[in-house]
mmCIF file of C-alpha atoms in Angstrom:
data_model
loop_
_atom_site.group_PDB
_atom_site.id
_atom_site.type_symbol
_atom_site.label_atom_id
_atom_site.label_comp_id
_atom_site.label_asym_id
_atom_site.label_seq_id
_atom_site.Cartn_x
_atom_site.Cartn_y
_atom_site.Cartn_z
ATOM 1 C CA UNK G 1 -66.495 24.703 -59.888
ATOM 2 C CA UNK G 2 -66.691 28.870 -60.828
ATOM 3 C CA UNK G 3 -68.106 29.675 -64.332
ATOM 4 C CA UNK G 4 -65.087 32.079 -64.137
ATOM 5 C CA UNK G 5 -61.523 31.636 -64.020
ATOM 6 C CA UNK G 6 -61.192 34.836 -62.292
ATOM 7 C CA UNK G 7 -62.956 38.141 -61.872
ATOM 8 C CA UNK G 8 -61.271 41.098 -63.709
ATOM 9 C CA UNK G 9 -61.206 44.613 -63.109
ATOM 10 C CA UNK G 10 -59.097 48.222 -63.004
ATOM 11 C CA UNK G 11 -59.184 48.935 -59.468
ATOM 12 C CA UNK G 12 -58.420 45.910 -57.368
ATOM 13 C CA UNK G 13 -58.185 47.537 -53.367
ATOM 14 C CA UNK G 14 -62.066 47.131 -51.859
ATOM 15 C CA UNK G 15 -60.424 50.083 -49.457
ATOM 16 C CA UNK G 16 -60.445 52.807 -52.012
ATOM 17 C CA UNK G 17 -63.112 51.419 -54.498
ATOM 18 C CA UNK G 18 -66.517 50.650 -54.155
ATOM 19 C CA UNK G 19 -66.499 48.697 -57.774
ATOM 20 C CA UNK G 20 -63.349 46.561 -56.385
ATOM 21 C CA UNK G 21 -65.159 46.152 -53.352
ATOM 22 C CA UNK G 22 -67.998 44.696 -54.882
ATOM 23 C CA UNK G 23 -65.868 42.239 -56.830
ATOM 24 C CA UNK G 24 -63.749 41.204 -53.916
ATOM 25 C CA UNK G 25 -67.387 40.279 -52.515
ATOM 26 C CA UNK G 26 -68.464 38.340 -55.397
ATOM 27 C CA UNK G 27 -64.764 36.650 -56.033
ATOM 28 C CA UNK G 28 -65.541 35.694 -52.497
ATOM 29 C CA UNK G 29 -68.889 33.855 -53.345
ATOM 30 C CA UNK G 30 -67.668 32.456 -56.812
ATOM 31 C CA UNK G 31 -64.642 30.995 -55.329
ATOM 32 C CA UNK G 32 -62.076 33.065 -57.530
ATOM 33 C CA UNK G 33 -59.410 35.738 -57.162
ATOM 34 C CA UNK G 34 -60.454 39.287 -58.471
ATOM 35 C CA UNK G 35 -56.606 40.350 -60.788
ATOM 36 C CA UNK G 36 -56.337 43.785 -62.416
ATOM 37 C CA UNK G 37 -56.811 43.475 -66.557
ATOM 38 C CA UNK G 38 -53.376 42.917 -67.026
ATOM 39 C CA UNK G 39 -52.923 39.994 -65.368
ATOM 40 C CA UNK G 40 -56.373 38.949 -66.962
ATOM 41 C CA UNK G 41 -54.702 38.777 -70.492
ATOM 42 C CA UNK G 42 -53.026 35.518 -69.705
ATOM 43 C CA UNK G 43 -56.405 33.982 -69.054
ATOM 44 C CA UNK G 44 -57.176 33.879 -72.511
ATOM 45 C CA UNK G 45 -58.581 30.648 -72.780
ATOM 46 C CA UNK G 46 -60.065 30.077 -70.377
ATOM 47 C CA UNK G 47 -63.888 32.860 -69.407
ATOM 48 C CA UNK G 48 -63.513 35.492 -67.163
ATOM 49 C CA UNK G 49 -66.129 37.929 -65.415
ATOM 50 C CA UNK G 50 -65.042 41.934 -66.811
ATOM 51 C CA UNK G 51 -66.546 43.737 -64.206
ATOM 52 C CA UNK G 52 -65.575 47.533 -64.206
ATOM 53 C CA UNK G 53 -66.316 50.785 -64.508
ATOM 54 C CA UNK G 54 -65.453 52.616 -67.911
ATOM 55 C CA UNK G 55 -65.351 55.913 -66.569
ATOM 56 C CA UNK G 56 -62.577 54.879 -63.705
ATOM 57 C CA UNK G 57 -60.086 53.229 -66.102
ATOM 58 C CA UNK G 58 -57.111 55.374 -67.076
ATOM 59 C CA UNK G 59 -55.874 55.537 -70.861
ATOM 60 C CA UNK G 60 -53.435 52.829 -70.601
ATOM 61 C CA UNK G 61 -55.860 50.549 -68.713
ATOM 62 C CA UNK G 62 -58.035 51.124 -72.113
ATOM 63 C CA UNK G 63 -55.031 50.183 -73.827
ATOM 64 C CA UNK G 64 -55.242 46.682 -72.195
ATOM 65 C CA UNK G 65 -58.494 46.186 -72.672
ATOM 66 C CA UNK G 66 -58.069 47.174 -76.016
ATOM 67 C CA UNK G 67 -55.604 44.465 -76.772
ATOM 68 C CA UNK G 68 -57.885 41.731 -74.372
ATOM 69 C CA UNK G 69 -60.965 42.019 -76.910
ATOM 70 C CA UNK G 70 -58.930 42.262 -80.509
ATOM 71 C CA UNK G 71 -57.901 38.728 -79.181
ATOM 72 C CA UNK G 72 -60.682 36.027 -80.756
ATOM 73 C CA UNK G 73 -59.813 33.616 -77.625
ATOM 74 C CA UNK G 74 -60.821 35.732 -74.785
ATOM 75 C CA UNK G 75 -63.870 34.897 -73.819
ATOM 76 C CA UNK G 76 -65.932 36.772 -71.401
ATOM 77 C CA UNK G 77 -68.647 37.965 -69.394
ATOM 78 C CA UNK G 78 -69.201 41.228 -68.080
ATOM 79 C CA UNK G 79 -70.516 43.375 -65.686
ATOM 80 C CA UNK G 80 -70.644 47.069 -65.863
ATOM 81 C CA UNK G 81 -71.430 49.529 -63.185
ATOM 82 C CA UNK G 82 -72.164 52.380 -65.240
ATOM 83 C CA UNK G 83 -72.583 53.124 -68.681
ATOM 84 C CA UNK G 84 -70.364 55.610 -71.118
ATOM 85 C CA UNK G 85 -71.710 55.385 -74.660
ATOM 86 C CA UNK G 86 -68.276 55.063 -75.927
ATOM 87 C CA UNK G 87 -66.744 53.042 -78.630
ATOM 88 C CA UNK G 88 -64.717 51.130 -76.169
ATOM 89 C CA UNK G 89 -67.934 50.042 -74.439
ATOM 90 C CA UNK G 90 -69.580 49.278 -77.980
ATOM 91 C CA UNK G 91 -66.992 46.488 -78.435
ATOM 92 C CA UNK G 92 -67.402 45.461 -74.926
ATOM 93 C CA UNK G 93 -71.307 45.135 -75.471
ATOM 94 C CA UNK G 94 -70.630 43.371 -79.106
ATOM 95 C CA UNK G 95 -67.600 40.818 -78.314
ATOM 96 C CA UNK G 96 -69.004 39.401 -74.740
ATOM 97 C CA UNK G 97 -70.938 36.367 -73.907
ATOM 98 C CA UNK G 98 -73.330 38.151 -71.621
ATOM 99 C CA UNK G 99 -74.024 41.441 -70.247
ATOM 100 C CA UNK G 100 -75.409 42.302 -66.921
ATOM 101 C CA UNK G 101 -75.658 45.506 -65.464
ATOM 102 C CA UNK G 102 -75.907 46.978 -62.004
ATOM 103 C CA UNK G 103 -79.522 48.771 -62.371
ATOM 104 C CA UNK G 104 -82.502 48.413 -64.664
ATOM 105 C CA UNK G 105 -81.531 52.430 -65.466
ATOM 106 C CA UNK G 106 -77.866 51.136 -66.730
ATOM 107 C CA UNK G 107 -79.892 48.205 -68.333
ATOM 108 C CA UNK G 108 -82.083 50.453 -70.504
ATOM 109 C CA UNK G 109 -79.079 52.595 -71.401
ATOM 110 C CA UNK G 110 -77.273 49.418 -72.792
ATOM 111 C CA UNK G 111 -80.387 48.069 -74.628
ATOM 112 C CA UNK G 112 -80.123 50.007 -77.842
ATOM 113 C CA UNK G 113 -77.220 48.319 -78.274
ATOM 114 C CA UNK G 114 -77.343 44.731 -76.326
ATOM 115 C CA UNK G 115 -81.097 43.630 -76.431
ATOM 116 C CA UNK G 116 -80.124 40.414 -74.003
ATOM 117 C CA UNK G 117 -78.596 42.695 -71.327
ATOM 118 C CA UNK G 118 -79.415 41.413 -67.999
ATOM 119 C CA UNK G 119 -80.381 44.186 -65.326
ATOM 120 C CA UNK G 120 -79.175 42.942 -61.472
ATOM 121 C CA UNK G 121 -78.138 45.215 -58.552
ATOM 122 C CA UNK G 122 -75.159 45.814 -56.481
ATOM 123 C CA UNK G 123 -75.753 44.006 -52.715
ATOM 124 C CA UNK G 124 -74.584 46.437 -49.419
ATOM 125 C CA UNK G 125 -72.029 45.229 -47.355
ATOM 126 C CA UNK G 126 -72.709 42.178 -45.511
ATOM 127 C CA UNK G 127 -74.095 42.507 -41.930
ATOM 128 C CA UNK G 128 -71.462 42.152 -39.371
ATOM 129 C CA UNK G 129 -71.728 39.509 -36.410
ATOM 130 C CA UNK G 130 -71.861 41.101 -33.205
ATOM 131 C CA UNK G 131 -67.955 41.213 -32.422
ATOM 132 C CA UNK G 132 -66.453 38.742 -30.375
ATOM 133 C CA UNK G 133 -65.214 39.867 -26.812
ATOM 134 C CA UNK G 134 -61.366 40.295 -26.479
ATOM 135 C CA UNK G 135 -59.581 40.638 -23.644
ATOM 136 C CA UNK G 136 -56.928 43.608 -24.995
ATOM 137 C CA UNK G 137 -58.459 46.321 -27.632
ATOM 138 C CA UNK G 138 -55.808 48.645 -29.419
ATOM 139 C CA UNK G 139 -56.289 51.492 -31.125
ATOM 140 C CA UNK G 140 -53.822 53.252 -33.820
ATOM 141 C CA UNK G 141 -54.518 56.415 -36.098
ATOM 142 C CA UNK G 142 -52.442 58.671 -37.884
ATOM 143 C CA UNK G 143 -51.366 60.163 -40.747
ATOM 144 C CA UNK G 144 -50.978 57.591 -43.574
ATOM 145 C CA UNK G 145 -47.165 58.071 -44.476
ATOM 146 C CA UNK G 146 -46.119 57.905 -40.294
ATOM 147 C CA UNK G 147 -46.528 54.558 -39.960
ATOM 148 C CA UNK G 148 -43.941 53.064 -38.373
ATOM 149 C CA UNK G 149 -43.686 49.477 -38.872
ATOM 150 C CA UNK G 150 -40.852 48.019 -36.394
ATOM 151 C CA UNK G 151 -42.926 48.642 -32.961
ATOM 152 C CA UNK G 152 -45.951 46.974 -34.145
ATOM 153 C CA UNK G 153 -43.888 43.556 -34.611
ATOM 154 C CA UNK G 154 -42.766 43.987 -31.261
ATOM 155 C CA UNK G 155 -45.710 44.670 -29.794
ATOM 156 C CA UNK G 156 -47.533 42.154 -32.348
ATOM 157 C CA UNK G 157 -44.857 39.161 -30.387
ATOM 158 C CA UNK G 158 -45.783 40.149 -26.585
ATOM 159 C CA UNK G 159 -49.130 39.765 -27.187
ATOM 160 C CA UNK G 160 -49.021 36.359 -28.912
ATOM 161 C CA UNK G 161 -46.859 35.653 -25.981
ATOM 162 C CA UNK G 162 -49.810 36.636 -23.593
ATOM 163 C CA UNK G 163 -52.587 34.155 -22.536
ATOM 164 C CA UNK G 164 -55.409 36.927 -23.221
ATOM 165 C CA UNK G 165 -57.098 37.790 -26.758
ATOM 166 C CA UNK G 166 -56.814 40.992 -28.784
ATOM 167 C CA UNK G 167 -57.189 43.236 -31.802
ATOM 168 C CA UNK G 168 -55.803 45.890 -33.335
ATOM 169 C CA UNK G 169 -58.214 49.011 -35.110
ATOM 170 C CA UNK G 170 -56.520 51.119 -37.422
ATOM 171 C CA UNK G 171 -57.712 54.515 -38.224
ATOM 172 C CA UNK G 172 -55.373 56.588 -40.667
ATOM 173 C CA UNK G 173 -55.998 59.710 -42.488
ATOM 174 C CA UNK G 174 -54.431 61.386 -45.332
ATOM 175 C CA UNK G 175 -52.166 64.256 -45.021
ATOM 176 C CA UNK G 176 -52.723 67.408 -47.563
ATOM 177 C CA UNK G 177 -51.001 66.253 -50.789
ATOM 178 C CA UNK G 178 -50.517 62.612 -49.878
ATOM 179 C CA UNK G 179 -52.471 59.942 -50.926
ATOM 180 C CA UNK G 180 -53.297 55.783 -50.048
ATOM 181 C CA UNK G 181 -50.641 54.628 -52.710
ATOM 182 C CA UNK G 182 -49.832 50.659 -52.404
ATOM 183 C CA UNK G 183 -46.494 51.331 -50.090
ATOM 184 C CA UNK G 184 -49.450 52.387 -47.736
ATOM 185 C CA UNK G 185 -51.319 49.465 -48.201
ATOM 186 C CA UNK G 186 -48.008 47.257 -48.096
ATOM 187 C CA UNK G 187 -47.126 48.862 -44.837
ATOM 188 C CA UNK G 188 -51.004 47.657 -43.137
ATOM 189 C CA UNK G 189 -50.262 44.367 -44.643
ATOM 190 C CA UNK G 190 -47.058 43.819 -42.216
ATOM 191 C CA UNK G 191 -49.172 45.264 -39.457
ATOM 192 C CA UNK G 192 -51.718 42.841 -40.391
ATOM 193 C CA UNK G 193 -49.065 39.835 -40.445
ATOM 194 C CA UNK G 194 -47.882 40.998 -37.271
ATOM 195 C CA UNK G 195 -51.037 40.486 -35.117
ATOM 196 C CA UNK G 196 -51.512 37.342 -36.988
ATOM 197 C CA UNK G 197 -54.823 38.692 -38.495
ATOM 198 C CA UNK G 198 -56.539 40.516 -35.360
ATOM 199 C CA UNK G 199 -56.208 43.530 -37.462
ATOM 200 C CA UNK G 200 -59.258 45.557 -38.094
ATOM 201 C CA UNK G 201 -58.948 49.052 -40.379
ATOM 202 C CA UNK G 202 -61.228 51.937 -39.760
ATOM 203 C CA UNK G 203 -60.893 54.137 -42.078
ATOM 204 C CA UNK G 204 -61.137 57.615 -41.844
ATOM 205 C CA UNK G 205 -62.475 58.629 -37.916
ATOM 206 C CA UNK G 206 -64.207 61.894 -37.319
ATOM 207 C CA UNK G 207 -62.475 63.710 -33.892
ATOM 208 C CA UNK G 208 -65.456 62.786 -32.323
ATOM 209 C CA UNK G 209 -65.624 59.173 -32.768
ATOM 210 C CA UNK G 210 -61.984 58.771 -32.108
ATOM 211 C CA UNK G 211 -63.008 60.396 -28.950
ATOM 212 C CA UNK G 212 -65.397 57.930 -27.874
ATOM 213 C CA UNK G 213 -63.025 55.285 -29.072
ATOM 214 C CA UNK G 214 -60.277 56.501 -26.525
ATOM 215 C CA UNK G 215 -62.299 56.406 -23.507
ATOM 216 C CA UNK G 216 -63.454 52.284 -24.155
ATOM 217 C CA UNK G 217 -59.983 50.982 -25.642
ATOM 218 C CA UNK G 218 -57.354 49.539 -23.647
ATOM 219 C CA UNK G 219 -54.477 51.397 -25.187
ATOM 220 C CA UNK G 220 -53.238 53.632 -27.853
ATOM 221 C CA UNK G 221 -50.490 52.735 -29.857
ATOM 222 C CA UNK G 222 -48.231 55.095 -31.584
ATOM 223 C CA UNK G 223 -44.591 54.727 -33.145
ATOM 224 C CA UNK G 224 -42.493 57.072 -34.292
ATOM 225 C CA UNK G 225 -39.085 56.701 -36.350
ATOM 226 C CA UNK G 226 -37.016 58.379 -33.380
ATOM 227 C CA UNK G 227 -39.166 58.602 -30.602
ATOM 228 C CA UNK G 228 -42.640 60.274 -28.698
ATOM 229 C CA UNK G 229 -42.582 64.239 -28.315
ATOM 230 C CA UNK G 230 -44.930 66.729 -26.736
ATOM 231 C CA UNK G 231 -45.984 67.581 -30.050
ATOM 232 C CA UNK G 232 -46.897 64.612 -30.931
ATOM 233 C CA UNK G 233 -50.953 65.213 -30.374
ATOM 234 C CA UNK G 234 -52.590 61.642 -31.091
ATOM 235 C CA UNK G 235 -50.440 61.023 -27.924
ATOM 236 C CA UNK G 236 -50.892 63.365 -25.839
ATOM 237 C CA UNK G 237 -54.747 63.430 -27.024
ATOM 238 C CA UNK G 238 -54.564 60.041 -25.586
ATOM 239 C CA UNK G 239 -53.054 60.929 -22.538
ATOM 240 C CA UNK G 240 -55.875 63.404 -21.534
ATOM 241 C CA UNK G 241 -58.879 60.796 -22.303
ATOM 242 C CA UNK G 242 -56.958 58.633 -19.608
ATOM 243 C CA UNK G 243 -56.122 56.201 -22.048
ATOM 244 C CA UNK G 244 -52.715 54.297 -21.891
ATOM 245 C CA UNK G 245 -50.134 55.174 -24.802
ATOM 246 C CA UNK G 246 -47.787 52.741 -25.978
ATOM 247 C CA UNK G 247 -44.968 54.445 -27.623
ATOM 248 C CA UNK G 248 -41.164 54.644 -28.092
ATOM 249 C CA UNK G 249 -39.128 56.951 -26.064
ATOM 250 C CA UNK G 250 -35.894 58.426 -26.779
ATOM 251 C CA UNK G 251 -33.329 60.705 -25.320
ATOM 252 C CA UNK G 252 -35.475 63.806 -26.323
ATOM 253 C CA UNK G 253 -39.090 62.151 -25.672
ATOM 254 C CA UNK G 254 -40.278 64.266 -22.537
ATOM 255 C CA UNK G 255 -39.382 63.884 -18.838
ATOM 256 C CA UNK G 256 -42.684 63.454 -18.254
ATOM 257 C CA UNK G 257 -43.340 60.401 -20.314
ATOM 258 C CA UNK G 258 -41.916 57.725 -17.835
ATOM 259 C CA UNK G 259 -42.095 54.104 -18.798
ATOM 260 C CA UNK G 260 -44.279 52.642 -16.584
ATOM 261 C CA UNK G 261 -45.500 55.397 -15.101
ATOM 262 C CA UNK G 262 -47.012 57.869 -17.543
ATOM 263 C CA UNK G 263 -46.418 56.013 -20.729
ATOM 264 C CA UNK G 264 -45.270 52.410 -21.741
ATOM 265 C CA UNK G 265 -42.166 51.977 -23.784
ATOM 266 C CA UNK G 266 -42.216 49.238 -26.394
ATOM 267 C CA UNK G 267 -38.820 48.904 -26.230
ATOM 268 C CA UNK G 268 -38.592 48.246 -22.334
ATOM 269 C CA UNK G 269 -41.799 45.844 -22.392
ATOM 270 C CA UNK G 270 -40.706 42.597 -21.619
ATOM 271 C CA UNK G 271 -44.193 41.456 -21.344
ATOM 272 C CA UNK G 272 -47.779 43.243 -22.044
ATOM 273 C CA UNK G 273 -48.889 44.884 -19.129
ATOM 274 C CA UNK G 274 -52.439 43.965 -17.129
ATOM 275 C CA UNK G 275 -55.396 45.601 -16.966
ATOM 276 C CA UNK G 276 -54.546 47.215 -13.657
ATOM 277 C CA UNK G 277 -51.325 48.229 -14.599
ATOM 278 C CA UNK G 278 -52.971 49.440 -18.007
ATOM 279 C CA UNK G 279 -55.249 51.311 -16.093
ATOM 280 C CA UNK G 280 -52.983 53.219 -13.748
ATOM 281 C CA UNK G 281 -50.816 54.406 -16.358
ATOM 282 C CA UNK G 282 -53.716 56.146 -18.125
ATOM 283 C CA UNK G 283 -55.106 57.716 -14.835
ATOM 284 C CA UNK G 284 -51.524 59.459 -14.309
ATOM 285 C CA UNK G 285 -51.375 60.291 -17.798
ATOM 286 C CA UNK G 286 -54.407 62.015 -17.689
ATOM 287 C CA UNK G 287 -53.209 64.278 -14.761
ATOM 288 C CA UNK G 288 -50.078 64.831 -16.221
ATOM 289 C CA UNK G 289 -51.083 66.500 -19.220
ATOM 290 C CA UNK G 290 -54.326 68.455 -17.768
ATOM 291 C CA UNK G 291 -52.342 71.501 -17.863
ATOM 292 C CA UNK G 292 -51.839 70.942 -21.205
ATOM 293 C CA UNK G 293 -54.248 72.482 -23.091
ATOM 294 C CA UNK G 294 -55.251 75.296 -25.898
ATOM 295 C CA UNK G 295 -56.845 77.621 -22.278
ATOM 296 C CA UNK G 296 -53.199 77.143 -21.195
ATOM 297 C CA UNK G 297 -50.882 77.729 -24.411
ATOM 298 C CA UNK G 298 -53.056 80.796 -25.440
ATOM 299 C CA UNK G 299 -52.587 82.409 -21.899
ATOM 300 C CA UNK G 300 -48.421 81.469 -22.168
ATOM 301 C CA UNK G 301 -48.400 82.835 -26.009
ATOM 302 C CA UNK G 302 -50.281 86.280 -25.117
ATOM 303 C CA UNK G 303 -47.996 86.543 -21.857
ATOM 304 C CA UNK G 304 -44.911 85.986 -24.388
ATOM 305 C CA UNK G 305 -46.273 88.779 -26.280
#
């Protein structure tokens, strides 16, 4: 049984924090969920792990934690990943159990005031296992408040109906002015739920990287609230790697992206297509678009001129 009833901290998504993703880590290893300081409150009786950094916790979060340490019951541990010589910290250092830190540098910073402080470190990511083999390897990336979550279900049921394995990698990126807000996060969930798990998320993917990524993946998948369009350029940047695009088509998606032929249409799947097929799509798709290109649309705007 865990020392700790629970890991708390201010940041709880490992996808936009380092300091959550180092608790989600440890949680892991301690056999405990990692809840926001909040929720934390109502484990007043029973010891928690604090583990946070000062300097990312907003003024209401330092309201909460405020209100955690005036209680007498709330007993704690806690682990800080930086230090900020403030009076908030002061009572942190004073009122818990133990303190470790994440370097000997933050330990000699905290000494002055907590002569028992405990210097650790912060462990790296785990190595990966070499990944397992599957059959059918997706690709998705976009802008983080596209995603459309109705095609992936479909396509998430054809393949479960299929005898062959697969995964899904996400790559999203952020569009000026937006940001990864939970509906974001709620939204990779369902994807998640949808491929019963075979979901793997990227990140951020440099041009060239996604690149390399087109020309080794089975297929590209891309959904759109009305349908595909030629402006649409993770598609048609797709299309000219030779890589198959699974989309939705509409009455204005165009002529040129044929179901079957040039494209595949989730909503006309009745099963997920084999590898030839797969392949055959991508090789027209490739010719298809070759004349389009930036060499081409410069020579047609200049000629408009």
């Amino acid at each position: 049984m865990s020392t700790y009833s629970c890991i708390a901290s201010f940041h709880i998504n490992p996808l936009t924090c380092g300091v959550a993703r180092f608790n989600t880590s440890l949680a892991a290893e301690l056999g405990v969920k990692v809840v926001t300081l909040a929720i934390a409150k109502e484990f007043s009786e029973n010891k928690i792990l604090l583990s946070i950094k000062l300097q990312e916790i907003d003024e209401m979060g330092k309201e909460v934690l405020t209100s955690m340490l005036a209680n007498n019951k709330f007993r704690f541990d806690v682990f800080l990943h930086a230090s900020d010589f403030s009076p908030l910290e002061d009572q942190i250092l004073q009122k818990a159990e133990k303190v470790f830190a994440a370097s000997s540098e933050i330990g000699v910073e905290l000494s002055n005031r907590r002569a028992d402080v405990i210097s650790l470190f912060a462990p790296g990511a785990a190595v990966s296992s070499s990944s397992e083999n599957t059959e059918i390897n997706l690709l998705t990336f976009g802008m983080a408040h596209k995603i459309s979550v109705a095609g992936y279900h479909r396509l998430g049921h054809l393949l479960t109906l299929s005898a062959r394995s697969f995964r899904l990698e996400v790559s999203s990126a952020l569009h000026e002015g937006t940001s990864f807000d939970e509906n974001f996060f709620l939204v990779s969930s369902e994807i998640s739920q949808a491929f019963g798990g075979r979901v793997r998320f990227l990140g951020f993917l440099a041009d060239e990287e996604v690149s390399r990524r087109l020309l080794t993946t089975s297929a590209l998948v891309a959904f759109f609230p009305r349908g595909v369009r030629e402006n649409n350029t993770t598609v048609l940047s797709a299309m000219a790697h030779g890589c198959a695009v699974i989309s939705n088509l509409d009455s204005s998606s165009p002529s040129w992206m044929e179901h079957g032929q040039t494209i595949f249409d989730i909503n006309q799947l009745k099963s997920f297509p084999d590898e030839s097929l797969i392949r055959r799509v991508g090789e027209n798709a490739k010719k298809t678009v070759a004349e389009f290109n930036f060499a081409v649309l410069s020579q047609i705007i200049q000629k408009e001129r």
